[in-house]
DNA sequence: AGCCAAGTGGAGCGAACGTTCCATCCAGAG
DNA sequence: CTCTGGATGGAACGTTCGCTCCACTTGGCT
């Protein structure tokens, strides 16, 4: 049913965008319904588990979307150090284009619900694990040993995550470009 | 008036702790008053600007507290690479001791209110700037050039920030220890 | 044509939200 | 002792929250 998929997808899109900017508690179900041009009852029709189920699904939705962005950015360069710089650059563009309003799509929701809404925390954990996996895979293909590649991926994701926040707060791409430069330097020490 | 100072300080302590764990929207003024064992009217007596003024003050309060922790950790080692490892270690201990519930005291509030409550955003910006300044100062004292020290401080704070989140989500100190190791390696490439 | 399930619209629930108001309390100044 | 102003306790405000319910419309099947 095309209309069904369209409506459901629209709800998820709006939810992940709003929760990215306002967090979990700061986003009302009514606002989601309004901005998605959908009846409030439809939200509960598609997500009978209510706000928690909706938020969990939105985290997974954003996870896939962000992972695709990472894949595309990593694929533009063969050299792992160059790829990391490209990663930082793509993310920086994405932040700037939103007027520094958008950042990591799940961080705000994650921080608010940590230890209080387990299904959301698990979805966040899986998202981070997937993103690290993409980076680690790139490093291994470039000849970096498995354990080192995994550890590097940890730091790459952590650093980008923190730099995103710093860039948003200061409304400047500088934290991202600096992070990209330092990360590529770090990666280069492993070959 | 000792009691007055005590009450005000108690409100700020509770507010910063609650907002760290639940964010801005997720923390009710009534809950703050209850946990601080203070009358609700007292909260508005000390912070006539309401929740926004209270949150702004709480961010500044947490800023000072966290800065002191950074200062202490940095002072334990002379070598800048060792100091960064100590930093990561101290933060990791702090996270673990809270059962992975506490993290950076201002990140959750910052993300939720970005671009929507300017005074809070400014307080967050000043906090990050202060923390970076402490790290940069340490690097300069160790003979690293000013510009390089400042850039490194950017990445150190960003990486620790991101690693904190990863550690909280995965309930493991591993992201912090990996971050510390990589950051010290990065710092060592600058001498 | 008749039917059934998917999806909509809108009213309404109790609870919790931020905030206000004011009577009261109490320590220190005169 | 009285006076006074900072601080408190408690009730109450209008609004919004997440969520439920149900009559209704709609589009694809037999």
XYZ file of C-alpha atoms (C1' of nucleotides) in Angstrom:
442
model
C 0.000 0.000 0.000
C 1.807 3.036 -1.292
C -0.084 5.561 0.797
C 0.654 3.595 3.954
C 4.360 3.419 3.318
C 4.348 7.097 2.427
C 2.573 8.098 5.604
C 4.700 5.916 7.844
C 7.915 7.120 6.231
C 6.825 10.726 6.534
C 6.178 10.289 10.258
C 9.623 8.761 10.737
C 11.334 11.489 8.737
C 9.706 14.256 10.732
C 10.275 12.499 14.049
C 13.986 11.959 13.506
C 14.452 15.526 12.304
C 12.566 17.044 15.224
C 14.187 14.834 17.856
C 17.604 15.626 16.436
C 16.960 19.319 17.035
C 14.815 19.279 20.174
C 15.515 15.948 21.788
C 13.052 13.350 22.971
C 11.222 15.231 25.712
C 11.261 18.449 23.738
C 9.353 16.935 20.836
C 5.589 16.540 21.184
C 3.655 13.859 19.345
C 1.156 16.489 18.253
C 3.939 18.519 16.658
C 5.116 15.449 14.793
C 1.618 14.811 13.467
C 1.177 18.435 12.448
C 4.499 18.762 10.620
C 4.045 15.420 8.890
C 0.548 16.515 7.821
C -0.882 13.409 9.400
C -3.699 12.785 11.841
C -2.604 12.305 15.444
C -4.490 9.038 15.518
C -2.482 7.863 12.536
C 0.714 8.162 14.523
C -0.718 5.792 17.112
C -2.103 3.624 14.345
C 1.378 3.019 12.935
C 3.186 3.033 16.277
C 0.860 1.469 18.849
C 3.694 1.507 21.378
C 3.365 5.280 21.537
C 6.157 7.813 21.748
C 8.799 5.313 22.879
C 8.223 2.969 19.957
C 8.127 5.940 17.605
C 11.389 7.321 18.949
C 13.087 3.936 18.746
C 12.011 3.523 15.129
C 13.130 7.072 14.366
C 16.586 6.350 15.777
C 16.878 3.292 13.538
C 15.618 5.325 10.591
C 18.201 8.031 11.207
C 20.851 5.373 11.733
C 20.345 4.017 8.198
C 20.267 7.489 6.698
C 23.471 8.575 8.436
C 25.215 5.285 7.626
C 24.542 5.850 3.948
C 26.103 9.293 4.199
C 29.183 7.767 5.810
C 29.422 5.067 3.139
C 29.213 7.633 0.345
C 31.830 9.877 1.918
C 34.248 7.026 2.612
C 33.886 5.750 -0.954
C 35.188 8.985 -2.469
C 38.793 8.275 -1.445
C 40.965 5.175 -1.549
C 43.508 6.348 0.997
C 42.128 5.946 4.544
C 43.640 9.211 5.778
C 42.067 11.064 2.860
C 38.795 9.275 3.459
C 38.668 10.494 7.042
C 39.192 14.071 5.897
C 36.418 13.632 3.353
C 34.192 12.319 6.116
C 34.748 15.387 8.263
C 34.213 17.631 5.283
C 30.935 16.043 4.220
C 29.586 16.249 7.753
C 30.703 19.863 8.052
C 28.864 20.756 4.834
C 25.778 19.041 6.146
C 25.898 21.037 9.373
C 26.479 24.347 7.652
C 23.703 23.786 5.119
C 21.226 23.444 7.968
C 22.344 26.700 9.520
C 24.085 24.711 12.273
C 20.751 23.413 13.460
C 21.187 19.774 12.452
C 23.890 17.567 13.903
C 24.216 13.923 14.713
C 20.647 12.676 14.355
C 20.598 10.534 17.479
C 22.877 12.154 20.065
C 20.279 14.416 21.644
C 17.757 11.606 21.991
C 20.441 9.261 23.297
C 21.658 11.564 26.057
C 18.173 12.285 27.336
C 17.002 8.710 27.485
C 20.220 6.996 28.615
C 19.423 4.362 31.196
C 15.763 5.334 31.266
C 14.337 3.951 28.022
C 16.299 0.768 27.221
C 14.969 0.122 23.685
C 16.134 3.562 22.579
C 19.521 3.080 24.206
C 19.925 -0.238 22.407
C 19.021 1.313 19.041
C 21.627 4.015 19.673
C 24.219 1.423 20.621
C 23.569 -0.501 17.408
C 23.826 2.688 15.355
C 27.227 3.594 16.809
C 28.401 0.037 16.290
C 27.331 0.131 12.639
C 29.064 3.448 11.978
C 32.275 2.224 13.600
C 32.024 -0.920 11.500
C 31.944 1.085 8.282
C 35.051 3.044 9.230
C 36.893 -0.025 10.519
C 36.149 -1.881 7.305
C 37.650 0.964 5.279
C 40.811 0.884 7.386
C 41.201 -2.879 7.120
C 40.842 -2.730 3.344
C 43.744 -0.273 3.393
C 45.940 -2.823 5.144
C 45.577 -1.744 8.775
C 45.435 -4.652 11.224
C 42.001 -5.627 12.471
C 42.386 -4.601 16.112
C 44.034 -1.297 15.226
C 41.374 -0.611 12.620
C 38.629 -1.195 15.158
C 40.255 1.038 17.767
C 40.840 3.772 15.211
C 37.216 3.588 14.146
C 36.214 4.124 17.768
C 38.216 7.325 17.960
C 37.169 8.542 14.513
C 33.475 8.286 15.357
C 33.964 9.747 18.844
C 35.964 12.672 17.542
C 33.539 13.451 14.729
C 30.676 13.230 17.198
C 32.320 15.680 19.583
C 33.452 17.988 16.800
C 29.924 18.107 15.431
C 28.668 19.366 18.759
C 31.452 21.947 18.976
C 30.716 23.113 15.431
C 27.024 23.484 16.155
C 27.613 25.407 19.362
C 30.129 27.783 17.823
C 28.332 27.906 14.476
C 31.615 27.315 12.704
C 33.114 24.560 10.585
C 36.496 24.970 12.268
C 36.126 22.163 14.834
C 35.280 19.774 11.998
C 38.193 20.747 9.753
C 40.625 20.582 12.658
C 39.260 17.177 13.634
C 39.622 15.915 10.063
C 43.225 17.087 9.892
C 44.179 15.515 13.221
C 42.380 12.258 12.485
C 44.151 11.834 9.162
C 47.447 12.527 10.913
C 46.603 9.880 13.498
C 45.660 7.335 10.846
C 48.922 7.981 9.015
C 50.922 6.922 12.064
C 49.581 3.398 11.561
C 51.347 2.614 8.258
C 23.274 34.797 54.846
C 24.603 31.289 55.010
C 21.257 29.581 54.572
C 20.573 31.618 51.467
C 23.855 30.704 49.834
C 23.251 27.112 50.834
C 19.810 27.028 49.295
C 20.868 28.675 46.060
C 23.868 26.414 45.691
C 21.761 23.364 46.415
C 19.305 24.335 43.676
C 22.146 24.772 41.187
C 23.737 21.455 42.149
C 20.509 19.542 41.688
C 19.627 21.352 38.471
C 22.937 20.669 36.780
C 22.872 17.035 37.856
C 19.311 16.470 36.667
C 19.757 18.303 33.381
C 22.931 16.344 32.706
C 20.943 13.121 32.929
C 17.563 14.137 31.545
C 18.211 17.235 29.507
C 16.457 20.572 29.683
C 12.925 19.629 28.639
C 13.082 16.376 30.557
C 13.729 18.101 33.868
C 10.757 19.662 35.651
C 11.147 22.638 37.973
C 9.027 20.816 40.539
C 11.430 17.879 40.481
C 14.339 20.238 41.045
C 12.613 21.783 44.054
C 11.734 18.380 45.480
C 15.193 16.853 45.141
C 16.862 19.979 46.495
C 14.439 19.914 49.444
C 13.425 23.469 48.670
C 10.103 25.185 48.211
C 9.038 25.647 44.610
C 8.566 29.335 45.282
C 12.165 29.530 46.449
C 13.363 28.455 43.041
C 11.534 31.393 41.480
C 12.719 33.616 44.297
C 16.365 32.961 43.475
C 15.857 32.712 39.719
C 13.112 35.164 38.757
C 13.830 34.502 35.085
C 12.325 31.051 35.525
C 13.571 27.814 34.032
C 15.718 29.466 31.372
C 17.656 31.584 33.850
C 17.997 28.577 36.132
C 19.304 26.382 33.315
C 21.765 29.036 32.207
C 23.122 29.393 35.725
C 23.300 25.623 36.078
C 25.379 25.370 32.911
C 27.818 27.933 34.282
C 27.867 26.116 37.617
C 28.662 22.806 35.909
C 31.218 24.551 33.743
C 33.245 25.633 36.781
C 32.947 22.234 38.394
C 34.084 20.380 35.283
C 36.900 22.857 34.640
C 38.276 22.169 38.103
C 38.273 18.450 37.356
C 40.201 19.090 34.146
C 42.717 21.299 35.943
C 43.337 18.670 38.607
C 43.748 15.886 36.060
C 46.106 17.905 33.850
C 48.231 18.866 36.864
C 49.068 15.247 37.705
C 51.473 14.905 34.760
C 54.158 17.139 33.313
C 54.327 15.504 29.915
C 51.402 16.669 27.735
C 50.838 13.229 26.200
C 50.716 11.681 29.664
C 48.411 14.449 30.833
C 45.911 13.696 28.089
C 45.867 10.028 29.084
C 45.304 11.062 32.699
C 42.447 13.265 31.543
C 40.724 10.410 29.766
C 41.294 8.150 32.741
C 39.867 10.568 35.300
C 36.785 11.151 33.183
C 36.336 7.411 32.662
C 36.463 6.823 36.403
C 33.895 9.544 36.907
C 31.546 7.948 34.393
C 31.941 4.458 35.802
C 31.409 5.618 39.387
C 28.005 6.988 38.396
C 26.963 3.705 36.821
C 27.395 5.315 33.375
C 24.559 7.717 34.150
C 26.592 10.905 34.361
C 28.530 12.300 31.437
C 29.476 15.724 30.245
C 27.328 17.973 32.420
C 26.200 20.321 29.671
C 25.987 18.350 26.425
C 22.398 17.181 26.803
C 21.163 20.663 27.667
C 23.211 22.169 24.862
C 21.866 19.908 22.131
C 18.249 20.426 23.117
C 18.380 24.190 23.305
C 20.738 24.925 20.389
C 19.496 27.919 18.456
C 16.363 28.146 20.564
C 17.525 29.577 23.901
C 20.462 31.908 23.138
C 21.633 32.555 26.727
C 22.080 28.827 27.312
C 23.906 28.392 24.035
C 26.259 31.216 24.959
C 26.981 29.699 28.366
C 27.780 26.400 26.650
C 30.038 28.136 24.156
C 31.945 29.831 26.967
C 32.320 26.533 28.820
C 33.820 24.755 25.817
C 36.119 27.695 25.227
C 37.314 27.573 28.830
C 37.990 23.840 28.728
C 39.906 24.157 25.474
C 41.893 26.989 27.010
C 43.003 24.802 29.911
C 44.249 22.076 27.583
C 45.897 24.534 25.193
C 47.708 26.181 28.071
C 49.113 22.844 29.165
C 50.373 22.145 25.642
C 51.981 25.555 25.291
C 53.792 25.146 28.588
C 55.223 21.939 27.144
C 56.688 23.825 24.237
C 54.056 23.280 21.566
C 53.477 26.313 19.351
C 50.459 28.429 20.161
C 48.387 27.700 17.067
C 49.116 23.989 17.186
C 48.306 23.891 20.887
C 44.974 25.552 20.300
C 44.051 23.201 17.453
C 45.092 20.187 19.488
C 42.966 21.379 22.376
C 39.992 21.545 20.024
C 40.423 17.910 19.064
C 41.181 16.746 22.603
C 37.956 18.215 23.960
C 35.917 17.042 20.975
C 37.278 13.508 21.198
C 36.762 13.254 24.946
C 33.249 14.600 24.512
C 32.406 12.013 21.866
C 34.110 9.199 23.752
C 32.143 10.049 26.874
C 28.917 9.586 24.975
C 30.123 6.301 23.484
C 31.199 5.077 26.912
C 27.846 5.954 28.431
C 25.891 4.271 25.656
C 27.955 1.081 25.745
C 28.415 1.183 29.522
C 32.119 0.551 29.059
C 35.315 2.482 29.688
C 36.827 1.203 26.453
C 35.967 4.226 24.269
C 37.650 6.464 26.849
C 40.858 4.425 27.154
C 41.134 4.113 23.369
C 40.594 7.850 22.997
C 43.267 8.588 25.594
C 45.768 6.332 23.833
C 45.118 7.861 20.411
C 45.173 11.419 21.694
C 48.527 10.938 23.397
C 49.846 9.421 20.174
C 48.579 12.445 18.263
C 50.129 14.880 20.720
C 53.456 13.074 20.460
C 53.604 13.746 16.715
C 53.952 17.436 17.540
C 57.406 17.313 19.143
C -22.768 -3.717 -6.040
C -21.248 -5.054 -1.532
C -17.658 -5.527 1.821
C -13.795 -5.123 4.850
C -9.873 -3.292 6.666
C -6.771 0.593 6.531
C -6.536 5.161 7.680
C -8.678 9.811 9.219
C -10.718 13.474 12.070
C -11.912 15.337 16.329
C -13.338 15.386 20.972
C -11.794 14.410 25.298
C -9.287 11.991 29.261
C -6.192 12.627 33.535
C -1.763 14.129 34.575
C 1.978 17.118 34.505
C 3.892 21.302 32.836
C 5.808 26.382 34.055
C 4.363 29.989 36.502
C 1.951 33.158 39.804
C 0.128 34.670 44.059
C -0.138 35.464 48.834
C -0.336 34.379 53.665
C 3.014 33.009 56.700
C 7.366 32.453 58.957
C 11.665 33.917 61.124
C 16.272 35.936 61.915
C 18.591 40.247 62.644
C 18.374 45.487 63.169
C 16.566 49.292 65.972
C 10.553 44.236 72.610
C 8.880 45.564 67.873
C 9.715 45.991 63.125
C 11.088 44.469 58.575
C 12.438 42.145 54.533
C 14.203 37.879 52.785
C 12.607 33.215 52.393
C 8.981 29.573 52.588
C 4.713 26.590 52.027
C 0.762 25.634 49.530
C -2.970 26.380 46.553
C -4.223 27.461 42.143
C -3.850 29.376 37.191
C -4.143 28.131 32.236
C -1.754 25.291 28.971
C 0.103 21.373 27.080
C 1.425 16.706 27.551
C 0.751 11.528 25.944
C -2.804 8.908 24.915
C -7.656 6.859 24.012
C -11.880 6.332 21.804
C -15.066 6.045 18.105
C -17.705 7.443 14.179
C -16.404 8.086 9.726
C -14.348 7.974 4.955
C -11.758 5.711 1.505
C -9.794 2.357 -1.832
C -9.044 -2.361 -3.348
C -11.114 -7.066 -3.190
C -14.846 -10.579 -4.387
